[in-house]
mmCIF file of C-alpha atoms in Angstrom:
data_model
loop_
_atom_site.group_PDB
_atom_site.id
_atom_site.type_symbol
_atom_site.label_atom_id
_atom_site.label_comp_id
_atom_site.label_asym_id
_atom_site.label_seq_id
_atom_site.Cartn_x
_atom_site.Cartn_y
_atom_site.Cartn_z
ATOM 1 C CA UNK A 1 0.000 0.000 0.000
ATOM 2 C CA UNK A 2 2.868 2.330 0.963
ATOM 3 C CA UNK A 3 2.848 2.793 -3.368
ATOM 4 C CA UNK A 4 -0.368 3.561 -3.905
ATOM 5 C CA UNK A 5 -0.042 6.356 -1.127
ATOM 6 C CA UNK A 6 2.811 7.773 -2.380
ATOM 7 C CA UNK A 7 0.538 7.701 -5.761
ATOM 8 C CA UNK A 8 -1.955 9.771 -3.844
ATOM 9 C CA UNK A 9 0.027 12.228 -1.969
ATOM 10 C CA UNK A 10 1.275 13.152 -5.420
ATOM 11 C CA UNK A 11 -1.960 13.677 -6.999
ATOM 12 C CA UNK A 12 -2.365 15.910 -3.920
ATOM 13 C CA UNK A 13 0.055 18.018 -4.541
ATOM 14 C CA UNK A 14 -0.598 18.422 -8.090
ATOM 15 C CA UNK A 15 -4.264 19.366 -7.535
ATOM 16 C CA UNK A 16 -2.921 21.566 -4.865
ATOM 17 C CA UNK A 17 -0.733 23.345 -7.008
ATOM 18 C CA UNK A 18 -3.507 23.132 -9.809
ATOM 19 C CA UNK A 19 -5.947 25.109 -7.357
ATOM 20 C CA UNK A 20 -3.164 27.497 -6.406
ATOM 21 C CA UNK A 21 -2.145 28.294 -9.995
ATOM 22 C CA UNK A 22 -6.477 28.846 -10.644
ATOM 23 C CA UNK A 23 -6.457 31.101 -8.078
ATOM 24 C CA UNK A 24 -4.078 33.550 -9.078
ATOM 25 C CA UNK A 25 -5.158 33.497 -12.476
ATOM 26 C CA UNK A 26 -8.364 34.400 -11.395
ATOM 27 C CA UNK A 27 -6.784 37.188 -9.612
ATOM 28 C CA UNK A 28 -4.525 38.616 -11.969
ATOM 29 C CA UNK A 29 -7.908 38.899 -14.424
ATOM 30 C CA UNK A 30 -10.229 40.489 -11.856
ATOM 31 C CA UNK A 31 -6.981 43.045 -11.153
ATOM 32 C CA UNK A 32 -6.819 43.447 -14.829
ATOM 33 C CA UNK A 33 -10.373 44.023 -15.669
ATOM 34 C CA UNK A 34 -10.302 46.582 -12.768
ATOM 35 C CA UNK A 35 -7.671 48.823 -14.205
ATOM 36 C CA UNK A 36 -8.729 48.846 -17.409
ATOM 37 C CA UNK A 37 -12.275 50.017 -16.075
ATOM 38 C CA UNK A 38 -10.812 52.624 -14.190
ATOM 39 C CA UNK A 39 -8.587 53.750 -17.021
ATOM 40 C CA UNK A 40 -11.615 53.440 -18.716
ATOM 41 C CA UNK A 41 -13.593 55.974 -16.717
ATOM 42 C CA UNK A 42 -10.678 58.053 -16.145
ATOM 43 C CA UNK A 43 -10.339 58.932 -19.850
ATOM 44 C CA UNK A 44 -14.158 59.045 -19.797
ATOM 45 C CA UNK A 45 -13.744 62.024 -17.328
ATOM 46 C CA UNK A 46 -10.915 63.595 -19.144
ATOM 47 C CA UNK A 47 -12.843 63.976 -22.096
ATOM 48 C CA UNK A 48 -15.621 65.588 -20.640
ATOM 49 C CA UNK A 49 -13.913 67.738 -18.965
ATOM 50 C CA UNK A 50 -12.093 68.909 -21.453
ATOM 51 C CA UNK A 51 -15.416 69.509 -23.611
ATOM 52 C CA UNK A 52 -16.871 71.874 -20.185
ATOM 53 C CA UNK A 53 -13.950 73.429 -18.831
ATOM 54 C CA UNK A 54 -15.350 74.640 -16.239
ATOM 55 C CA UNK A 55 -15.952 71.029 -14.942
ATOM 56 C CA UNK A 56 -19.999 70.916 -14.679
ATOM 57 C CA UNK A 57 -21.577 68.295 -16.477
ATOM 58 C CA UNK A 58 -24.194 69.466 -18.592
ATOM 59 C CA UNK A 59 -27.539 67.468 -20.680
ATOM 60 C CA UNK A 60 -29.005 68.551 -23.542
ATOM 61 C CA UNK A 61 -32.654 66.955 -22.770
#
């Protein structure tokens, strides 16, 4: 039995490390998908403000 555990502790591991690896892939896209929405918005803002330069939004209803 002592090679069939050995068998399993490395599956473990590799589903360990498979998780791990998941994770921060995840977490490197949410990060991502953050700044680009706030580099979104900022150039959003920039352009506005550069249309009103006094820096009050106006509507045209």
């Amino acid at each position: 039995m002592d090679r069939y555990e050995a068998i399993d502790e490395y599956i473990r591991q590799a589903r360990l490390e498979r998780s791990v690896f998941v994770a921060e892939i995840t977490a490197d896209a949410i990060v991502g998908a953050w700044k680009g929405i706030k580099y979104v918005a900022e150039v959003v803002l920039s352009v506005a403000r550069s249309k009103n330069p006094k820096g009050v939004f106006t509507f045209d209803a």
